[in-house]
Amino acid sequence: MSDHDRLLSPAAALALAAELLEAQGFIIVARNERGDSLYFARPGQDATLRLSNHARRPRQRRTHPEVVTSLVVATPKRPHQLVTLIAAAQRNYAACAGKGHILEERPFV
């Protein structure tokens, strides 16, 4: 089995997703207290992309409207699956952040 086909644990998949986002020019701008959610932004942008192992609750959506998209990795993933999920989350981030306003959050799981 090649590295491309190996199944990553959720923790390993989250770590790889964070590395891939940083390689795409995103920077970590916040981390929750438990350390299971990272918030990324492009330099100069207020909008954030959330990477986590769980979905946000409605209250979290109301109190943090700067999060325009979430990438949730709660189950094992293969590296190529992460690449696909990250591409979708980046498209949504670009659409929301580029318009200068925040649209309804679209999570990618």
XYZ file of C-alpha atoms in Angstrom:
109
model
C 0.000 0.000 0.000
C 1.417 3.375 -0.965
C 1.442 6.405 1.333
C -1.247 7.936 -0.890
C -3.622 5.052 -0.086
C -3.005 4.636 3.636
C -5.857 5.316 6.021
C -4.964 8.018 8.545
C -6.433 8.218 12.022
C -8.524 11.355 12.609
C -5.666 12.910 14.625
C -3.117 12.186 11.898
C -5.527 13.414 9.224
C -6.052 16.674 11.131
C -2.301 17.189 11.401
C -1.830 16.546 7.681
C -4.740 18.850 6.802
C -3.140 21.624 8.897
C 0.171 21.141 7.067
C -1.569 21.207 3.685
C -3.461 24.396 4.547
C -0.264 26.094 5.668
C 1.419 24.988 2.442
C -1.433 26.734 0.585
C -0.667 30.052 2.307
C -3.051 29.873 5.263
C -1.770 30.806 8.707
C -3.062 29.655 12.089
C -4.754 32.628 13.739
C -6.411 30.868 16.692
C -6.737 27.567 18.498
C -9.457 26.533 20.931
C -8.610 25.716 24.548
C -8.801 21.939 24.053
C -6.586 22.143 20.990
C -8.992 20.189 18.803
C -9.891 23.132 16.565
C -7.562 25.343 14.559
C -8.599 28.542 12.814
C -6.797 29.548 9.636
C -6.882 32.732 7.588
C -5.113 34.154 4.607
C -2.881 37.115 5.442
C -4.942 40.300 5.542
C -8.290 38.478 5.791
C -10.683 38.559 8.746
C -12.588 35.488 7.542
C -11.396 32.193 8.976
C -11.445 28.558 7.937
C -11.978 26.183 10.862
C -10.287 22.767 11.001
C -11.644 20.485 13.699
C -12.673 17.005 14.740
C -16.262 18.079 15.424
C -18.980 20.295 14.000
C -19.835 23.646 15.523
C -22.942 24.156 17.606
C -25.504 26.840 16.672
C -24.320 29.109 19.499
C -20.741 28.900 18.196
C -21.970 29.899 14.741
C -23.744 32.946 16.173
C -20.880 34.128 18.359
C -18.138 33.609 15.747
C -19.451 34.790 12.371
C -15.888 35.243 11.088
C -15.728 31.468 10.478
C -16.919 31.139 6.898
C -16.264 27.440 6.423
C -15.328 24.400 8.468
C -13.357 21.318 7.557
C -14.374 18.540 9.956
C -12.214 15.430 10.167
C -13.954 13.102 12.620
C -13.291 9.786 10.892
C -10.221 8.174 9.343
C -9.305 9.633 5.943
C -6.907 8.847 3.132
C -4.509 11.631 2.068
C -6.205 12.042 -1.318
C -9.557 12.476 0.441
C -8.078 15.296 2.509
C -6.785 17.016 -0.621
C -10.304 16.930 -2.093
C -11.917 18.220 1.125
C -9.351 20.994 1.479
C -9.898 22.106 -2.119
C -13.650 22.386 -1.494
C -13.124 24.289 1.772
C -10.679 26.662 0.042
C -13.185 27.391 -2.737
C -15.852 28.225 -0.176
C -13.424 30.352 1.829
C -12.385 32.274 -1.277
C -16.006 32.868 -2.277
C -16.947 34.176 1.162
C -13.787 36.101 2.031
C -13.457 37.641 -1.420
C -16.881 39.244 -1.231
C -15.989 41.080 1.956
C -18.901 39.615 3.842
C -19.717 36.373 5.515
C -22.157 33.920 4.008
C -23.745 30.959 5.710
C -21.058 28.564 6.868
C -20.669 25.440 4.772
C -18.950 22.579 6.580
C -16.984 20.013 4.595
C -16.809 16.626 6.257
